[in-house]
mmCIF file of C-alpha atoms in Angstrom:
data_model
loop_
_atom_site.group_PDB
_atom_site.id
_atom_site.type_symbol
_atom_site.label_atom_id
_atom_site.label_comp_id
_atom_site.label_asym_id
_atom_site.label_seq_id
_atom_site.Cartn_x
_atom_site.Cartn_y
_atom_site.Cartn_z
ATOM 1 C CA UNK A 1 40.660 -57.207 34.988
ATOM 2 C CA UNK A 2 39.816 -59.314 31.950
ATOM 3 C CA UNK A 3 40.604 -57.290 28.841
ATOM 4 C CA UNK A 4 38.436 -57.956 25.793
ATOM 5 C CA UNK A 5 39.837 -57.100 22.381
ATOM 6 C CA UNK A 6 37.632 -56.976 19.296
ATOM 7 C CA UNK A 7 38.734 -57.046 15.679
ATOM 8 C CA UNK A 8 38.476 -55.443 13.305
ATOM 9 C CA UNK A 9 37.495 -52.002 14.594
ATOM 10 C CA UNK A 10 35.473 -51.423 11.422
ATOM 11 C CA UNK A 11 34.177 -54.015 8.998
ATOM 12 C CA UNK A 12 32.764 -53.087 5.588
ATOM 13 C CA UNK A 13 30.476 -55.705 4.084
ATOM 14 C CA UNK A 14 27.852 -55.681 1.359
ATOM 15 C CA UNK A 15 24.234 -56.591 2.102
ATOM 16 C CA UNK A 16 23.638 -60.289 1.601
ATOM 17 C CA UNK A 17 27.226 -61.214 2.387
ATOM 18 C CA UNK A 18 28.612 -62.872 5.507
ATOM 19 C CA UNK A 19 30.217 -60.904 8.336
ATOM 20 C CA UNK A 20 32.641 -62.398 10.832
ATOM 21 C CA UNK A 21 33.549 -60.465 13.973
ATOM 22 C CA UNK A 22 36.206 -61.568 16.443
ATOM 23 C CA UNK A 23 36.672 -61.140 20.164
ATOM 24 C CA UNK A 24 39.624 -62.214 22.284
ATOM 25 C CA UNK A 25 39.888 -62.358 26.065
ATOM 26 C CA UNK A 26 43.121 -61.724 27.961
ATOM 27 C CA UNK A 27 42.443 -64.834 30.046
ATOM 28 C CA UNK A 28 40.014 -67.679 29.774
ATOM 29 C CA UNK A 29 36.342 -66.787 30.298
ATOM 30 C CA UNK A 30 35.063 -70.295 29.557
ATOM 31 C CA UNK A 31 31.800 -69.840 27.613
ATOM 32 C CA UNK A 32 30.720 -66.813 29.659
ATOM 33 C CA UNK A 33 30.636 -64.522 26.672
ATOM 34 C CA UNK A 34 27.821 -62.361 25.324
ATOM 35 C CA UNK A 35 27.390 -60.297 22.183
ATOM 36 C CA UNK A 36 25.348 -57.100 21.937
ATOM 37 C CA UNK A 37 24.195 -54.986 19.016
ATOM 38 C CA UNK A 38 23.913 -51.225 19.384
ATOM 39 C CA UNK A 39 22.377 -48.860 16.862
ATOM 40 C CA UNK A 40 22.813 -45.070 17.027
ATOM 41 C CA UNK A 41 20.973 -43.451 19.943
ATOM 42 C CA UNK A 42 19.713 -46.831 21.147
ATOM 43 C CA UNK A 43 20.548 -49.058 24.061
ATOM 44 C CA UNK A 44 22.525 -52.233 23.441
ATOM 45 C CA UNK A 45 20.492 -55.329 22.637
ATOM 46 C CA UNK A 46 21.512 -58.812 23.721
ATOM 47 C CA UNK A 47 22.140 -61.109 20.751
ATOM 48 C CA UNK A 48 24.086 -64.083 22.091
ATOM 49 C CA UNK A 49 24.929 -65.442 25.534
ATOM 50 C CA UNK A 50 26.838 -68.505 26.631
ATOM 51 C CA UNK A 51 29.038 -67.840 23.583
ATOM 52 C CA UNK A 52 26.569 -69.520 21.228
ATOM 53 C CA UNK A 53 22.963 -69.293 22.477
ATOM 54 C CA UNK A 54 20.753 -66.810 20.684
ATOM 55 C CA UNK A 55 18.665 -64.561 22.880
ATOM 56 C CA UNK A 56 14.897 -64.533 22.521
ATOM 57 C CA UNK A 57 13.762 -63.150 19.185
ATOM 58 C CA UNK A 58 17.200 -63.011 17.581
ATOM 59 C CA UNK A 59 17.179 -64.233 13.952
ATOM 60 C CA UNK A 60 18.976 -67.447 13.056
ATOM 61 C CA UNK A 61 21.389 -65.567 10.786
ATOM 62 C CA UNK A 62 23.237 -64.540 13.958
ATOM 63 C CA UNK A 63 25.496 -67.228 15.394
ATOM 64 C CA UNK A 64 28.228 -67.283 17.991
ATOM 65 C CA UNK A 65 31.077 -69.679 18.547
ATOM 66 C CA UNK A 66 34.210 -70.158 20.593
ATOM 67 C CA UNK A 67 35.281 -70.794 24.164
ATOM 68 C CA UNK A 68 38.171 -69.976 26.414
ATOM 69 C CA UNK A 69 39.764 -66.873 24.928
ATOM 70 C CA UNK A 70 38.698 -66.801 21.259
ATOM 71 C CA UNK A 71 35.168 -66.016 20.115
ATOM 72 C CA UNK A 72 33.392 -65.242 16.867
ATOM 73 C CA UNK A 73 30.079 -63.651 15.932
ATOM 74 C CA UNK A 74 28.898 -64.529 12.441
ATOM 75 C CA UNK A 75 26.057 -62.893 10.578
ATOM 76 C CA UNK A 76 25.318 -65.192 7.684
ATOM 77 C CA UNK A 77 23.537 -62.877 5.243
ATOM 78 C CA UNK A 78 23.579 -59.226 6.164
ATOM 79 C CA UNK A 79 20.330 -57.311 6.179
ATOM 80 C CA UNK A 80 20.131 -53.525 6.150
ATOM 81 C CA UNK A 81 19.081 -53.489 9.800
ATOM 82 C CA UNK A 82 22.240 -55.357 10.861
ATOM 83 C CA UNK A 83 24.587 -52.445 10.253
ATOM 84 C CA UNK A 84 25.470 -51.306 13.753
ATOM 85 C CA UNK A 85 28.165 -51.536 16.404
ATOM 86 C CA UNK A 86 28.716 -54.928 18.032
ATOM 87 C CA UNK A 87 30.210 -55.467 21.477
ATOM 88 C CA UNK A 88 31.410 -58.618 23.138
ATOM 89 C CA UNK A 89 31.265 -58.906 26.927
ATOM 90 C CA UNK A 90 32.729 -61.422 29.324
ATOM 91 C CA UNK A 91 30.748 -62.249 32.460
ATOM 92 C CA UNK A 92 33.012 -64.990 33.795
ATOM 93 C CA UNK A 93 34.218 -62.445 36.348
ATOM 94 C CA UNK A 94 30.709 -61.144 37.231
ATOM 95 C CA UNK A 95 29.924 -58.573 38.457
ATOM 96 C CA UNK A 96 33.122 -57.108 37.030
ATOM 97 C CA UNK A 97 31.938 -57.652 33.496
ATOM 98 C CA UNK A 98 34.109 -56.133 30.808
ATOM 99 C CA UNK A 99 33.321 -55.212 27.229
ATOM 100 C CA UNK A 100 35.338 -55.112 24.064
ATOM 101 C CA UNK A 101 35.812 -51.753 22.411
ATOM 102 C CA UNK A 102 33.298 -52.602 19.689
ATOM 103 C CA UNK A 103 33.276 -53.422 15.990
ATOM 104 C CA UNK A 104 31.433 -51.068 13.680
ATOM 105 C CA UNK A 105 29.757 -52.991 10.870
ATOM 106 C CA UNK A 106 29.200 -50.672 7.948
ATOM 107 C CA UNK A 107 27.750 -50.976 4.488
ATOM 108 C CA UNK A 108 30.284 -51.522 1.729
ATOM 109 C CA UNK B 1 6.877 -56.971 28.780
ATOM 110 C CA UNK B 2 10.058 -56.076 30.613
ATOM 111 C CA UNK B 3 10.606 -52.332 30.809
ATOM 112 C CA UNK B 4 13.404 -50.321 32.376
ATOM 113 C CA UNK B 5 13.079 -46.545 32.356
ATOM 114 C CA UNK B 6 15.901 -44.341 33.609
ATOM 115 C CA UNK B 7 15.522 -40.762 34.765
ATOM 116 C CA UNK B 8 17.411 -38.113 36.681
ATOM 117 C CA UNK B 9 20.153 -37.231 34.225
ATOM 118 C CA UNK B 10 21.077 -33.674 33.368
ATOM 119 C CA UNK B 11 23.756 -31.007 33.448
ATOM 120 C CA UNK B 12 25.741 -30.696 36.660
ATOM 121 C CA UNK B 13 28.857 -28.749 37.590
ATOM 122 C CA UNK B 14 32.098 -30.513 38.527
ATOM 123 C CA UNK B 15 31.962 -31.525 42.171
ATOM 124 C CA UNK B 16 28.178 -31.697 42.115
ATOM 125 C CA UNK B 17 25.808 -34.553 42.786
ATOM 126 C CA UNK B 18 23.034 -36.301 40.916
ATOM 127 C CA UNK B 19 20.700 -39.187 41.657
ATOM 128 C CA UNK B 20 19.631 -41.477 38.854
ATOM 129 C CA UNK B 21 16.557 -43.685 39.016
ATOM 130 C CA UNK B 22 15.475 -46.722 37.034
ATOM 131 C CA UNK B 23 11.832 -47.789 37.152
ATOM 132 C CA UNK B 24 11.295 -51.466 36.393
ATOM 133 C CA UNK B 25 8.156 -53.265 35.296
ATOM 134 C CA UNK B 26 7.072 -56.501 33.680
ATOM 135 C CA UNK B 27 9.037 -58.855 35.929
ATOM 136 C CA UNK B 28 9.574 -59.731 39.582
ATOM 137 C CA UNK B 29 12.087 -57.017 40.365
ATOM 138 C CA UNK B 30 13.366 -58.454 43.635
ATOM 139 C CA UNK B 31 14.381 -61.694 41.925
ATOM 140 C CA UNK B 32 17.046 -60.083 39.773
ATOM 141 C CA UNK B 33 20.395 -58.467 40.239
ATOM 142 C CA UNK B 34 20.527 -55.054 38.645
ATOM 143 C CA UNK B 35 23.364 -53.059 37.176
ATOM 144 C CA UNK B 36 24.420 -49.623 36.005
ATOM 145 C CA UNK B 37 26.483 -49.403 32.816
ATOM 146 C CA UNK B 38 27.690 -46.170 31.254
ATOM 147 C CA UNK B 39 28.825 -45.035 27.845
ATOM 148 C CA UNK B 40 30.827 -41.860 27.343
ATOM 149 C CA UNK B 41 30.060 -39.942 24.141
ATOM 150 C CA UNK B 42 31.388 -41.858 21.152
ATOM 151 C CA UNK B 43 32.963 -44.491 23.399
ATOM 152 C CA UNK B 44 32.329 -48.072 24.468
ATOM 153 C CA UNK B 45 30.445 -49.603 27.360
ATOM 154 C CA UNK B 46 31.722 -49.568 30.951
ATOM 155 C CA UNK B 47 30.282 -51.431 33.913
ATOM 156 C CA UNK B 48 29.667 -49.110 36.868
ATOM 157 C CA UNK B 49 27.924 -50.977 39.682
ATOM 158 C CA UNK B 50 25.788 -54.001 40.546
ATOM 159 C CA UNK B 51 23.388 -54.913 43.331
ATOM 160 C CA UNK B 52 21.838 -58.266 44.167
ATOM 161 C CA UNK B 53 18.109 -58.809 44.463
ATOM 162 C CA UNK B 54 17.917 -58.248 48.207
ATOM 163 C CA UNK B 55 20.769 -55.737 48.310
ATOM 164 C CA UNK B 56 22.989 -58.185 50.171
ATOM 165 C CA UNK B 57 25.801 -57.875 47.643
ATOM 166 C CA UNK B 58 26.947 -54.580 46.166
ATOM 167 C CA UNK B 59 29.849 -53.974 43.832
ATOM 168 C CA UNK B 60 31.485 -50.969 42.201
ATOM 169 C CA UNK B 61 34.031 -50.392 39.496
ATOM 170 C CA UNK B 62 37.392 -49.535 41.064
ATOM 171 C CA UNK B 63 37.584 -46.346 39.008
ATOM 172 C CA UNK B 64 34.689 -44.787 40.945
ATOM 173 C CA UNK B 65 36.729 -44.543 44.158
ATOM 174 C CA UNK B 66 33.761 -44.456 46.490
ATOM 175 C CA UNK B 67 31.927 -41.578 44.830
ATOM 176 C CA UNK B 68 28.872 -43.529 43.689
ATOM 177 C CA UNK B 69 26.275 -45.456 45.720
ATOM 178 C CA UNK B 70 23.874 -48.002 44.246
ATOM 179 C CA UNK B 71 20.641 -48.897 45.984
ATOM 180 C CA UNK B 72 17.237 -50.350 45.249
ATOM 181 C CA UNK B 73 13.710 -50.268 46.654
ATOM 182 C CA UNK B 74 11.982 -53.522 45.809
ATOM 183 C CA UNK B 75 8.643 -52.210 47.079
ATOM 184 C CA UNK B 76 8.837 -49.491 44.439
ATOM 185 C CA UNK B 77 10.488 -51.645 41.748
ATOM 186 C CA UNK B 78 13.198 -49.060 41.487
ATOM 187 C CA UNK B 79 16.973 -48.927 41.186
ATOM 188 C CA UNK B 80 19.053 -45.879 42.081
ATOM 189 C CA UNK B 81 22.535 -44.488 41.588
ATOM 190 C CA UNK B 82 23.670 -41.646 43.819
ATOM 191 C CA UNK B 83 26.604 -39.904 42.181
ATOM 192 C CA UNK B 84 28.736 -37.473 44.207
ATOM 193 C CA UNK B 85 31.875 -35.454 43.486
ATOM 194 C CA UNK B 86 31.146 -35.657 39.784
ATOM 195 C CA UNK B 87 33.942 -35.120 37.304
ATOM 196 C CA UNK B 88 34.054 -34.291 33.614
ATOM 197 C CA UNK B 89 35.019 -37.898 32.892
ATOM 198 C CA UNK B 90 31.719 -39.071 34.385
ATOM 199 C CA UNK B 91 29.906 -37.527 31.426
ATOM 200 C CA UNK B 92 28.054 -40.414 29.791
ATOM 201 C CA UNK B 93 24.756 -42.052 29.073
ATOM 202 C CA UNK B 94 23.901 -44.197 32.072
ATOM 203 C CA UNK B 95 21.946 -47.382 31.453
ATOM 204 C CA UNK B 96 20.309 -49.659 33.955
ATOM 205 C CA UNK B 97 20.443 -53.304 32.939
ATOM 206 C CA UNK B 98 18.966 -56.483 34.329
ATOM 207 C CA UNK B 99 21.008 -59.558 34.954
ATOM 208 C CA UNK B 100 23.278 -61.451 37.281
ATOM 209 C CA UNK B 101 25.590 -62.458 34.468
ATOM 210 C CA UNK B 102 24.921 -61.090 30.969
ATOM 211 C CA UNK B 103 22.462 -58.205 30.604
ATOM 212 C CA UNK B 104 19.252 -59.409 29.054
ATOM 213 C CA UNK B 105 17.381 -56.120 29.247
ATOM 214 C CA UNK B 106 18.487 -52.499 29.134
ATOM 215 C CA UNK B 107 16.776 -49.195 29.669
ATOM 216 C CA UNK B 108 16.991 -46.418 27.099
ATOM 217 C CA UNK B 109 19.573 -44.542 29.151
ATOM 218 C CA UNK B 110 19.811 -41.115 30.752
ATOM 219 C CA UNK B 111 22.485 -38.577 29.843
ATOM 220 C CA UNK B 112 24.659 -37.081 32.548
ATOM 221 C CA UNK B 113 26.780 -34.106 31.532
ATOM 222 C CA UNK B 114 29.380 -32.756 33.945
ATOM 223 C CA UNK B 115 30.524 -29.337 32.846
ATOM 224 C CA UNK B 116 31.027 -25.858 34.230
#
């Protein structure tokens, strides 16, 4: 099983500032990495796939980078609606996709 | 507009059974692999099972140990998850999700609670 590890567990950032979230895979997943946003009592929403491609309708302030085992999600200027939990997911081993444990992005 | 709507969740006693459904609309259902993903209360996301568009390929998480069965009816645009021998640790929100790699669309989820 590919283990995904996200850091930090909680990130406190002020609105308007930049947030950088990290995700590490226990073995290479190439660029088969997705990021999801989940707000309380809602389903996850796809933000990024292919490590760096924004999904339809996702604002340009969200960007993804990395390949192999190290990945980053950057939110360039935080808006109030961006405070949520973010999950990375590898699908290199589909269908046995695995998720990170999540990073909670909270208002500082 | 793609829509996925789960149903069938509820309270069930340990050892009991439940059948979840996911009604799909807004896309050609038979063209897509479908998946079940669950989330225990306050926890992260866990892949449960996947099925290809024509049901030729079916996969399960090892942790399920043969207790769950995924199926689909393309004529009804519906996905199912039959869950048997339920345990307390199966308590979670169960989501259906579309995709043969990443999950582009998710339903709103249905809560399954296993408790005596």
